[in-house]
Short mmCIF file of C-alpha atoms in Angstrom, two decimals:
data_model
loop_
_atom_site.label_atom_id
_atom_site.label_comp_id
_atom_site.label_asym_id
_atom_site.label_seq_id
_atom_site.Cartn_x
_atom_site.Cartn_y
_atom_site.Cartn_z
CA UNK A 1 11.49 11.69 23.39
CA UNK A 2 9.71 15.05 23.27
CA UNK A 3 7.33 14.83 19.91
CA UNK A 4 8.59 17.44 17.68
CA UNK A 5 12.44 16.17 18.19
CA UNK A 6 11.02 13.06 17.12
CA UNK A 7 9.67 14.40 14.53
CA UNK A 8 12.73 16.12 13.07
CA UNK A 9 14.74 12.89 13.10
CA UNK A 10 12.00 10.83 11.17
CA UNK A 11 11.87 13.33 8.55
CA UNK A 12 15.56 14.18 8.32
CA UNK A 13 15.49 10.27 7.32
CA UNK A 14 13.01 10.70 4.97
CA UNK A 15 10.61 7.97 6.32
CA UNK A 16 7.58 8.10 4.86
CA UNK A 17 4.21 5.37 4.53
CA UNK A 18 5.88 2.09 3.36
CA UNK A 19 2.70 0.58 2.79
CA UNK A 20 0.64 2.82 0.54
CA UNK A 21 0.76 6.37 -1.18
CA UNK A 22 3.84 7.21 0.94
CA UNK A 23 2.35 9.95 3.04
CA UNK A 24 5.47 11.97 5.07
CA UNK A 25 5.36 10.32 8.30
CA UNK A 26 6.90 13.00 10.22
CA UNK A 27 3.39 15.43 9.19
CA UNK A 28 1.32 11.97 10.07
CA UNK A 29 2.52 12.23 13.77
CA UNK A 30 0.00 14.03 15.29
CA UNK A 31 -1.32 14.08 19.42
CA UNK A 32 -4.87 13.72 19.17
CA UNK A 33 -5.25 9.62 18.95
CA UNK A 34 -5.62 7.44 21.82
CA UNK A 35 -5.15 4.41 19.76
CA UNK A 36 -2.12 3.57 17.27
CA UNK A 37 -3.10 0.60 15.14
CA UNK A 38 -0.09 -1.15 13.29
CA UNK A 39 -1.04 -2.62 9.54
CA UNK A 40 0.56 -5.50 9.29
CA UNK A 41 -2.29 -6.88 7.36
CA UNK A 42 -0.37 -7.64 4.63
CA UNK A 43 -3.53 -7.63 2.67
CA UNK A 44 -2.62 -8.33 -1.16
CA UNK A 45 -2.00 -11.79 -1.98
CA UNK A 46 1.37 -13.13 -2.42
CA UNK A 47 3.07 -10.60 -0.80
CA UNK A 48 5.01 -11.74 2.44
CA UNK A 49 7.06 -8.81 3.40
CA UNK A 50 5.45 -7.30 6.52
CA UNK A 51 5.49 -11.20 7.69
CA UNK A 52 9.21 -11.84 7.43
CA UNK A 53 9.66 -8.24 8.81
CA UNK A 54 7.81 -9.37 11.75
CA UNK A 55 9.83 -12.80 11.96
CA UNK A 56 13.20 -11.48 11.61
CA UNK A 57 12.86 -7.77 13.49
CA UNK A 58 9.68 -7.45 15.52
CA UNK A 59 11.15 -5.57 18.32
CA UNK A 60 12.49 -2.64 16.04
CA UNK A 61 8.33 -2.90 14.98
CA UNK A 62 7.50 -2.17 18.24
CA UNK A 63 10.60 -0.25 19.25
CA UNK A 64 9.46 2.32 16.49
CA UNK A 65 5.44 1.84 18.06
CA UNK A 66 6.50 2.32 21.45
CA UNK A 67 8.36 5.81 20.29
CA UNK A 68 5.92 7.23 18.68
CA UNK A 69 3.39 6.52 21.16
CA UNK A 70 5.28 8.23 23.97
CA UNK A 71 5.71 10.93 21.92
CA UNK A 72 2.11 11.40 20.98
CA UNK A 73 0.80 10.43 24.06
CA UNK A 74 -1.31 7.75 22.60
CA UNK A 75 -1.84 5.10 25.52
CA UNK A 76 -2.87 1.93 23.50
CA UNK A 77 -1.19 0.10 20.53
CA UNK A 78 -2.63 -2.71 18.62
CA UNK A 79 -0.66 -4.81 15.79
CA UNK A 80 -3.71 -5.48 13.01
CA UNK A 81 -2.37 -9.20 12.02
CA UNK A 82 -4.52 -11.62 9.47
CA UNK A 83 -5.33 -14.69 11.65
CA UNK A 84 -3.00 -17.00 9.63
CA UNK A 85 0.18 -15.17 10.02
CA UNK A 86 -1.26 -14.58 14.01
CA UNK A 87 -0.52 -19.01 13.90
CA UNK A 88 2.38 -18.87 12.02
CA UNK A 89 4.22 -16.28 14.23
CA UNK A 90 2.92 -18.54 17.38
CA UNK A 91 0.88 -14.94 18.69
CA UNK A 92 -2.74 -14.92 20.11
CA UNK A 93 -5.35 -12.49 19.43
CA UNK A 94 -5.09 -10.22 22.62
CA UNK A 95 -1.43 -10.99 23.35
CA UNK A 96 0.78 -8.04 24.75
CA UNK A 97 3.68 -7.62 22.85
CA UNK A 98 5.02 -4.59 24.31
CA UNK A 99 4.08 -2.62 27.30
CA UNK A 100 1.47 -0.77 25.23
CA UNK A 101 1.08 -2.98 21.78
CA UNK A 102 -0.72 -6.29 21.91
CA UNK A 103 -2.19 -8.01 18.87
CA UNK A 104 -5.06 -7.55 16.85
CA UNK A 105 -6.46 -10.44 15.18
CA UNK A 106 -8.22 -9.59 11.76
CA UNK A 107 -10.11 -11.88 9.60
CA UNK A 108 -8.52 -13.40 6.51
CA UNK A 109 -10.18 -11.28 4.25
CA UNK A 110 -10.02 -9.02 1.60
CA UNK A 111 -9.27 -6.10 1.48
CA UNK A 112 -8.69 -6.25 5.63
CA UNK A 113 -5.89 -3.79 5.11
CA UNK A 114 -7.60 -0.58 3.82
CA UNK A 115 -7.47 2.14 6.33
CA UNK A 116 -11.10 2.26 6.67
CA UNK A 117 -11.41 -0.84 6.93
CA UNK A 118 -8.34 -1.85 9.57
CA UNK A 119 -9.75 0.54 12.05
CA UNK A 120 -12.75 -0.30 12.26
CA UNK A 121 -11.75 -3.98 12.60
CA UNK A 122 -9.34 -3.16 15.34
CA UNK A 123 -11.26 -0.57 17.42
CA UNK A 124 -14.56 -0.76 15.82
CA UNK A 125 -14.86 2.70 14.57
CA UNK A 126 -15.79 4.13 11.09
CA UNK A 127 -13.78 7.05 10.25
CA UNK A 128 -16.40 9.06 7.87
CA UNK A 129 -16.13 9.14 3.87
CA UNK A 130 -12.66 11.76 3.05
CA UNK A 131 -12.05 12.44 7.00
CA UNK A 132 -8.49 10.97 8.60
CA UNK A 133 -8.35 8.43 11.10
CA UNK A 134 -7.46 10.64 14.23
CA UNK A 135 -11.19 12.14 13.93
CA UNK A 136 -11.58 8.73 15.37
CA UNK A 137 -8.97 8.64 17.81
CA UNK A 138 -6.63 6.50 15.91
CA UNK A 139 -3.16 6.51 14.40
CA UNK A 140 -2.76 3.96 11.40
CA UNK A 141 1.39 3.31 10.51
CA UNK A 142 2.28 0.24 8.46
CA UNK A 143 4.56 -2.27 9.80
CA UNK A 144 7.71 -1.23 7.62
CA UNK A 145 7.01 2.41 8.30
CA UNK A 146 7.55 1.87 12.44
CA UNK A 147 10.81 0.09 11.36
CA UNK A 148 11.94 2.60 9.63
CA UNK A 149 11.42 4.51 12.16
CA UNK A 150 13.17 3.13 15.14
CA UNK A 151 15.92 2.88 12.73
CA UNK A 152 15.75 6.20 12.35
CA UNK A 153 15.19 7.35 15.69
CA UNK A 154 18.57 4.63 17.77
CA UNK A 155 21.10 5.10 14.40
CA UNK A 156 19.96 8.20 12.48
CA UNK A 157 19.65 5.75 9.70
CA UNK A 158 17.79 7.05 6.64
CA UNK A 159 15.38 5.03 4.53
CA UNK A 160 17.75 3.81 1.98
CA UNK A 161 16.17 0.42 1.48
CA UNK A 162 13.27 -1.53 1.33
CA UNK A 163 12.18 -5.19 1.98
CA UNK A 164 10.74 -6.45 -1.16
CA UNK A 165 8.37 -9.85 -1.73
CA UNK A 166 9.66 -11.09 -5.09
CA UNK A 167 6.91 -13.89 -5.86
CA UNK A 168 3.99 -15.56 -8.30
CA UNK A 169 5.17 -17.41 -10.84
CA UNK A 170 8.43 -17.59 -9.53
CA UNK A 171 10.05 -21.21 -8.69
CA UNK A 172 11.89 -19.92 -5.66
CA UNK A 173 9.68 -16.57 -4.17
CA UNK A 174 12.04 -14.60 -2.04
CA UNK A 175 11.79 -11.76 1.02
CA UNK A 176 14.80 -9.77 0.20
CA UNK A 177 16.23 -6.18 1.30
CA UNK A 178 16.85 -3.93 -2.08
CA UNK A 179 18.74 -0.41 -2.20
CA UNK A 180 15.65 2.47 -3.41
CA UNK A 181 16.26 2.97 -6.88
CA UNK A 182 17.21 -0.13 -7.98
CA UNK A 183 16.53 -1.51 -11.71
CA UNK A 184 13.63 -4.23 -11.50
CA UNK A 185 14.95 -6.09 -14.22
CA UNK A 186 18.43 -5.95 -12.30
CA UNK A 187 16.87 -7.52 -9.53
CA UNK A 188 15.02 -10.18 -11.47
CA UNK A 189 18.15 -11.55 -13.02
CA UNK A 190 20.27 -11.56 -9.18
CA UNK A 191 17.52 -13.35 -8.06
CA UNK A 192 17.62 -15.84 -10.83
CA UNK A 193 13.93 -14.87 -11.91
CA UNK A 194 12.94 -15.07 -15.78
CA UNK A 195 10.17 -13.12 -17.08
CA UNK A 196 8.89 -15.20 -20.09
CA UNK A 197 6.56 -13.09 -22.85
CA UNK A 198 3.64 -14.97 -21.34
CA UNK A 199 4.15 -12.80 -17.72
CA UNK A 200 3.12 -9.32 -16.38
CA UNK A 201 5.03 -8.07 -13.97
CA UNK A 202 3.51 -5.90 -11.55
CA UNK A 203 4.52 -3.75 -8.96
CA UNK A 204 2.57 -4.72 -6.13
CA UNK A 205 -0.06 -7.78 -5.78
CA UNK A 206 -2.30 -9.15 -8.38
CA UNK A 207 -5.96 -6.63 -7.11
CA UNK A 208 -4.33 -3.37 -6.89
CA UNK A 209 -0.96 -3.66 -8.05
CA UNK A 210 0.44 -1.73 -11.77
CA UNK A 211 1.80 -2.99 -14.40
CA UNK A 212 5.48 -2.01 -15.13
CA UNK A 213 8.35 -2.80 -17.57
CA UNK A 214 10.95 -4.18 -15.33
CA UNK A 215 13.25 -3.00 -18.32
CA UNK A 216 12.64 0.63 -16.98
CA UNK A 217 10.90 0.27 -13.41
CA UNK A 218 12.77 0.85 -10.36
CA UNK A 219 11.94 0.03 -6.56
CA UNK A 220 10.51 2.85 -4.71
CA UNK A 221 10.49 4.00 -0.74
CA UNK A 222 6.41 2.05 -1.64
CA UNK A 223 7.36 -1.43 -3.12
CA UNK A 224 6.33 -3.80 -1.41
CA UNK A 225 6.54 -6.44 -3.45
CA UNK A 226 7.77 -7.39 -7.51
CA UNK A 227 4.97 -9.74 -8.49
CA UNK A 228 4.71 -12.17 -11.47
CA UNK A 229 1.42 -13.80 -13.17
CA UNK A 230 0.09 -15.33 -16.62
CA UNK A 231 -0.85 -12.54 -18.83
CA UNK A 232 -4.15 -14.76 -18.93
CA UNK A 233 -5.49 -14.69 -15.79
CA UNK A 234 -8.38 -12.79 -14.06
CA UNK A 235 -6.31 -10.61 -11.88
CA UNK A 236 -4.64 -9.19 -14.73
CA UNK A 237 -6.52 -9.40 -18.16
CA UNK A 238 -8.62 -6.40 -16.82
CA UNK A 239 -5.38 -4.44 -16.67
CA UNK A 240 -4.65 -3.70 -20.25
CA UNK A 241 -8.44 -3.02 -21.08
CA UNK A 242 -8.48 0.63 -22.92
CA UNK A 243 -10.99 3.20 -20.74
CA UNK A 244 -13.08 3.66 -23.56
CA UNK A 245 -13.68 -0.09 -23.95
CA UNK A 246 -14.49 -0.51 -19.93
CA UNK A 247 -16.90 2.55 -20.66
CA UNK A 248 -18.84 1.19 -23.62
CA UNK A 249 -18.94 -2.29 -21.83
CA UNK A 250 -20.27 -0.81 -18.04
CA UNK A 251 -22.91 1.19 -19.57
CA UNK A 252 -23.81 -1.49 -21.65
CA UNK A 253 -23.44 -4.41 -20.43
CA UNK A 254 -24.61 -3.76 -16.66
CA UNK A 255 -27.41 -5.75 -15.58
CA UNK A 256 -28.09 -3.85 -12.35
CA UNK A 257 -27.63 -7.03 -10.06
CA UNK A 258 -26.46 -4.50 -7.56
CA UNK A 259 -23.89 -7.48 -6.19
CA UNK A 260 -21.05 -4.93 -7.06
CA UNK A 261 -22.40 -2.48 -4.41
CA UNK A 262 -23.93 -5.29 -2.26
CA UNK A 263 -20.14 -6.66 -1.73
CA UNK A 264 -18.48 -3.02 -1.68
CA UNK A 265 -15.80 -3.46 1.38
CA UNK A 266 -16.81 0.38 1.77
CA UNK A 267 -20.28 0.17 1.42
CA UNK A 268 -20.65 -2.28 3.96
CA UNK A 269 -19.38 0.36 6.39
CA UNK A 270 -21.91 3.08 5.08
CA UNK A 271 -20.17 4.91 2.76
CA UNK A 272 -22.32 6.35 -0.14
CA UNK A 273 -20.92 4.11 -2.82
CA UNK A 274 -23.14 2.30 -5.20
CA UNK A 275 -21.27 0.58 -8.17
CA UNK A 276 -24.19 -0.62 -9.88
CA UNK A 277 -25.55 3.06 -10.58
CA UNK A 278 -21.85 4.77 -11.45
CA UNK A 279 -21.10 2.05 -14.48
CA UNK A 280 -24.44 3.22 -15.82
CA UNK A 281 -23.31 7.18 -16.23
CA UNK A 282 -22.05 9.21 -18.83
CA UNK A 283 -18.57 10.39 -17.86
CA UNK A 284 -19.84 13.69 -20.29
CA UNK A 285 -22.62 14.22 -17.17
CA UNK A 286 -19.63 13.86 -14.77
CA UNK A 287 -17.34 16.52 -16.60
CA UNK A 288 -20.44 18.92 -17.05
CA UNK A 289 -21.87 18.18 -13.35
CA UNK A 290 -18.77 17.05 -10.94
CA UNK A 291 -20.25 18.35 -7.85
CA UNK A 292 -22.68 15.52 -8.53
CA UNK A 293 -20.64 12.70 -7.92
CA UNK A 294 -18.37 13.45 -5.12
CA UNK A 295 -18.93 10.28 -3.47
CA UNK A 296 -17.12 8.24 -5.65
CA UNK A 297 -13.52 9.56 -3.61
CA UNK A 298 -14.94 7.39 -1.18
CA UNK A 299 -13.80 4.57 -3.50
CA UNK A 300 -10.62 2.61 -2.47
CA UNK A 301 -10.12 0.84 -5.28
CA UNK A 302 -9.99 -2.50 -3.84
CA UNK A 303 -11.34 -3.92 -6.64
CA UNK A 304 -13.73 -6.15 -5.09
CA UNK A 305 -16.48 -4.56 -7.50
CA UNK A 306 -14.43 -6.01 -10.47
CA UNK A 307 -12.97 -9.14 -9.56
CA UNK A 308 -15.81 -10.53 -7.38
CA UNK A 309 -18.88 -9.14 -7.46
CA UNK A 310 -19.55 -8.55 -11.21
CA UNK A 311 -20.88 -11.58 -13.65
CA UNK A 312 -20.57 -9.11 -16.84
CA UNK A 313 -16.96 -8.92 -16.34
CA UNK A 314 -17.64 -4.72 -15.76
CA UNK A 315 -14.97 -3.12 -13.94
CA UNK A 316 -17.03 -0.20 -11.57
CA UNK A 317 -13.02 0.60 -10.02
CA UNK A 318 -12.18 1.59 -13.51
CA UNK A 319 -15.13 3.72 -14.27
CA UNK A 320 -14.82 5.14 -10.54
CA UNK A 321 -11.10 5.54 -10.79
CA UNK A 322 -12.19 8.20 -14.37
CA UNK A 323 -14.79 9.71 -11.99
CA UNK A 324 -12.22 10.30 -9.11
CA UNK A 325 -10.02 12.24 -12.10
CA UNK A 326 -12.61 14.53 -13.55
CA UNK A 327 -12.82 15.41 -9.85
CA UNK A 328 -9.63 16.16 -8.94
CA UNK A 329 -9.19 18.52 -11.84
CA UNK A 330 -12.28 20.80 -10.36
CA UNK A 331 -10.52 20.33 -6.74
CA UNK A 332 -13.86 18.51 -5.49
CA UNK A 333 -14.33 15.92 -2.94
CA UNK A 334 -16.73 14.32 -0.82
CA UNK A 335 -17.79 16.22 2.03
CA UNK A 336 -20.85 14.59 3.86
CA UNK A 337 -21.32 14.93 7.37
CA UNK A 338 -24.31 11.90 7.75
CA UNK A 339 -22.48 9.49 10.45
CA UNK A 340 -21.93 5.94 8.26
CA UNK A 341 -24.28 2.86 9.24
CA UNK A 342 -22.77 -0.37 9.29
CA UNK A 343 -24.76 -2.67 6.86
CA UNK A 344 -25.84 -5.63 9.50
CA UNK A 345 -25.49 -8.10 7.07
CA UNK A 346 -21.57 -7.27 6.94
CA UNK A 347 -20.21 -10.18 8.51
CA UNK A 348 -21.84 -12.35 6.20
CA UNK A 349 -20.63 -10.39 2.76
CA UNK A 350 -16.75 -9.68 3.70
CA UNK A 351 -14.70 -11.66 1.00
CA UNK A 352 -12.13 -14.40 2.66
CA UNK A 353 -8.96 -14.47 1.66
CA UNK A 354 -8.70 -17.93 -0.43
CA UNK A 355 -11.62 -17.58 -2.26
CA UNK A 356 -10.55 -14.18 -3.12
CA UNK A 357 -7.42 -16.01 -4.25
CA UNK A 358 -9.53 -18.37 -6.45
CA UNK A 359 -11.40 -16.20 -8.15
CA UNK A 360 -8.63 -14.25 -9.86
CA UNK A 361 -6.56 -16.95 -10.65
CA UNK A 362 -3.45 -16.91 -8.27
CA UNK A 363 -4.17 -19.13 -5.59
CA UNK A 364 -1.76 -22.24 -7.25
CA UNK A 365 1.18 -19.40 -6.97
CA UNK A 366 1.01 -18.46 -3.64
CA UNK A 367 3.96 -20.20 -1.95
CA UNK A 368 5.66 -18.94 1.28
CA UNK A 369 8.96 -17.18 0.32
CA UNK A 370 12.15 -17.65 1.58
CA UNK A 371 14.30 -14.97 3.57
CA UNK A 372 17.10 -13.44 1.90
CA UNK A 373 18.42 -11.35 4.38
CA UNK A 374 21.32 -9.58 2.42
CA UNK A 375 21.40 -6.32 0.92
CA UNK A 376 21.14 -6.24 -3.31
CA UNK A 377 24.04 -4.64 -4.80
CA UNK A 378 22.64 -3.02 -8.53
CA UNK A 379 25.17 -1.17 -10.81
CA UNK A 380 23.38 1.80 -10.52
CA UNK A 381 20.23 3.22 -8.91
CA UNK A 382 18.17 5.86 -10.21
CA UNK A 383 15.67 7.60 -7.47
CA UNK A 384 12.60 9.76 -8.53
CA UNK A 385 12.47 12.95 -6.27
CA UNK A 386 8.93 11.97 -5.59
CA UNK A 387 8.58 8.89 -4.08
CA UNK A 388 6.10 10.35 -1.75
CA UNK A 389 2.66 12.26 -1.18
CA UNK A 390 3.36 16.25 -1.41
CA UNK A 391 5.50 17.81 -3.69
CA UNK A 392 8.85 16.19 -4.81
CA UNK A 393 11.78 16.89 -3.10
CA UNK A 394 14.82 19.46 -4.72
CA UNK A 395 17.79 17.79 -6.11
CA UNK A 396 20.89 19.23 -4.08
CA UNK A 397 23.41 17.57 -5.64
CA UNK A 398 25.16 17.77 -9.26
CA UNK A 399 26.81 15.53 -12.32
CA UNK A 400 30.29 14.06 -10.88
CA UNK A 401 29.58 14.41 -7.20
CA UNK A 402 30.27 11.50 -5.16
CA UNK A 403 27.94 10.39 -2.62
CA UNK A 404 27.73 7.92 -0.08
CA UNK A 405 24.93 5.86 1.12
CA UNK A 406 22.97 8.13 3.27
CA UNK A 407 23.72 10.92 1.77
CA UNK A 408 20.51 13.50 1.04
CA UNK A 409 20.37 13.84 -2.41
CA UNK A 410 17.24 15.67 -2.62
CA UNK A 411 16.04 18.38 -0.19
CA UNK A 412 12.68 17.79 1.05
CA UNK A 413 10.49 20.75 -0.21
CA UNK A 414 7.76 22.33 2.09
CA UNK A 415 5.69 21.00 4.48
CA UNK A 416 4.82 17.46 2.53
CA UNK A 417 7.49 16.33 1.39
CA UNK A 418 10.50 13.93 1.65
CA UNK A 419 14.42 14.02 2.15
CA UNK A 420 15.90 11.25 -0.61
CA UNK A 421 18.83 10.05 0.46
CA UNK A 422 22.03 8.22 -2.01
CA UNK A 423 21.26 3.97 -1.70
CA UNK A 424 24.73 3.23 -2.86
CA UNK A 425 28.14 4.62 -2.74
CA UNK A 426 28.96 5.95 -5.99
CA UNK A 427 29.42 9.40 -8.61
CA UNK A 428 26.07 11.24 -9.78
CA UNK A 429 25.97 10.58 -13.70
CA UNK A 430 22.52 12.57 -14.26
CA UNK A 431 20.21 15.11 -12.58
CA UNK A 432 16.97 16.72 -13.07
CA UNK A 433 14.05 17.85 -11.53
CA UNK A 434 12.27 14.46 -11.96
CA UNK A 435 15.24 11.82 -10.56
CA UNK A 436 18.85 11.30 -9.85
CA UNK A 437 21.15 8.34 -11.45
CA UNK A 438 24.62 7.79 -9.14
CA UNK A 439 26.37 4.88 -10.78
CA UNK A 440 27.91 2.73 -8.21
CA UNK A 441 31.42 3.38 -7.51
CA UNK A 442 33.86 0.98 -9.12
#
């Protein structure tokens, strides 16, 4: 298929990054790379979608690779797999899967499944602080995403769905496929899930994930995953701490151990990111002298820094994550152009994957899920027009209009942006710039 045709189909069905921010993937399809690298890393704790995705439809995974790599002209595909799931599946690191995909092997480690961090594990390459991966040669897509797409591509099927991990402290964890904009406490209560006043629900896994009301929060084109914990445990208490408190406490409290920086997933590969010396600034110096502190958009917010490194219970993410804000408002990022050095003690300082799992708490809740292949059927959906990087698509429908699944509901608007598409059958009941409700048809 000729590149920009296969473009046009992907974004006519609204595909965009299933794994992360939900970049557009049609504008991510680019010639240029000689290596696509699939993340199936799966990196969070407790979250098991990208597995069963792999068990259940692997060949519409590569299917979608295999696509977009004849249409880019990218000659080599690698599937970036955590060495457990590479057992469980019954693979082996090096095994062709495809006539241009074979597996990737990556540590269990966290966090294995950053960007930055996935390619240079895969290809050994470090794509430099705020560039994109094809200055390297490489193509990063998540596992979901190529699914999408070869859905997209053999049944002009838009993304109308997603495949959600439902799991922590949850007696019976589940894989199960959810219509976009359904309620979260709707799909607690199918599943037979209580949230007691003890639990924070998050969407996404215990280190990066947010907390949401599943009163209120619906499932986006990015969930991956509806996550339960104890409100007292390490990977969320850190959560509900007010900035102002983290502030006081970092610039306080730090005892300039350096471990936060010494264990920085980022750091490790070079980038100018030192932990210990941020928590120790005045966010008033940052507002009055941005330009100053442009490094910290190298951050990924991993939260390795937090939850690992630091004995003072600091949290350098949060204080980074104010930092990366004052920036954004002056429009300022990092823009060195030193190649990165790979710290050669790296090996030694990655963070495995269980012990990562001890240390904030969760490790007794992670159980392996069971498959629920069937599609959820809520009362009503409600879907943001921005469920994607760029600006939010342009409601094109009104109040009383029935729609069918499939049906573009939104426009997408300019060059980053997203078609979104009805998730049920049903009658629009509300519209507006922000979302639109369709109530399902009785």
């Amino acid at each position: 298929m000729e590149l920009n045709q296969l473009k046009e189909l992907i974004a006519s069905a609204g595909v965009v990054g299933a794994g992360g921010a939900g970049f557009p993937t049609a504008v991510k399809v680019a010639v240029g790379a000689d290596s696509l690298v699939i993340n199936a890393s799966e990196c969070e704790p407790l979250l098991y979608t990208d597995y069963m995705l792999m068990q259940t439809h692997m060949q519409r995974i590569l299917d979608g690779a295999e696509a977009v790599m004849a249409a880019a002209n990218i000659p080599n595909g690698y599937l970036g797999i955590k060495a457990h799931n590479v057992k469980r599946l019954g693979l082996a690191d090096g095994q062709q899967l495809s006539a241009h995909v074979r597996v990737a092997q990556l540590p269990d480690a966290y966090p294995v499944g950053d960007e930055v961090i996935l390619v240079y594990q895969v290809l050994h390459r470090v794509i430099k602080p705020g560039a994109l991966p094809l200055t390297v040669g490489a193509l990063v897509m998540n596992a979901e995403t190529l699914y999408n797409v070869d859905r997209a591509l053999k049944d002009h099927t838009p993304v109308t769905e997603k495949w959600v991990t439902i799991s922590g402290r949850v007696a019976n964890p589940v894989v199960t496929r959810v219509p976009i904009g359904m309620n979260v406490g709707e799909l607690l209560k199918k599943m037979g899930v209580p949230v007691p006043a003890d639990t924070v629900v998050l969407d996404g896994g215990p280190a990066m994930g947010a907390v949401i009301d599943p009163a209120t929060a619906i499932i986006k084109k990015t969930t991956k995953g509806i996550t339960l914990y104890p409100n007292d445990i390490p990977a969320v208490t850190g959560k509900f701490t007010e900035n102002h408190v983290v502030n006081i406490h970092a610039t306080s409290n730090c005892c300039q151990c350096t471990r936060c920086t010494d264990l920085c997933p980022r750091a490790l590969l070079g980038y100018p990111l030192q932990p210990h010396k941020i928590v120790r600034t005045s966010l008033s110096v940052v507002a009055e002298m941005p330009q100053l502190f442009t490094e910290a958009t190298a951050c990924c917010g991993c939260g390795v820094c937090e939850l690992v490194a630091c004995c003072q219970n600091i949290s350098p993410r949060r204080v980074y994550a104010q930092v990366k804000a004052i920036l954004a408002k002056n429009k300022l990022r990092y823009s060195g152009t030193a190649e990165p050095e790979v710290d050669p003690d790296r090996e030694y300082r990655i963070v495995p994957s269980t012990r990562f799992q001890q240390l904030i708490g969760v490790l007794p809740l992670d159980k392996m899920p069971t498959l629920r292949d069937e599609l959820q059927s809520p009362a009503s959906v409600t879907l943001p027009t921005r469920q994607h990087v760029g600006a939010p698509a342009t409601p094109c429908v009104r109040n009383g209009d029935t729609v069918h699944t499939g049906d573009v509901i939104a426009a997408a608007n300019g060059a980053i942006s997203a078609n979104i598409h009805a998730s049920i059958d049903g009658v629009v009941t509300a519209v507006s710039n922000s979302a639109i409700t369709i109530a399902r048809a009785q």
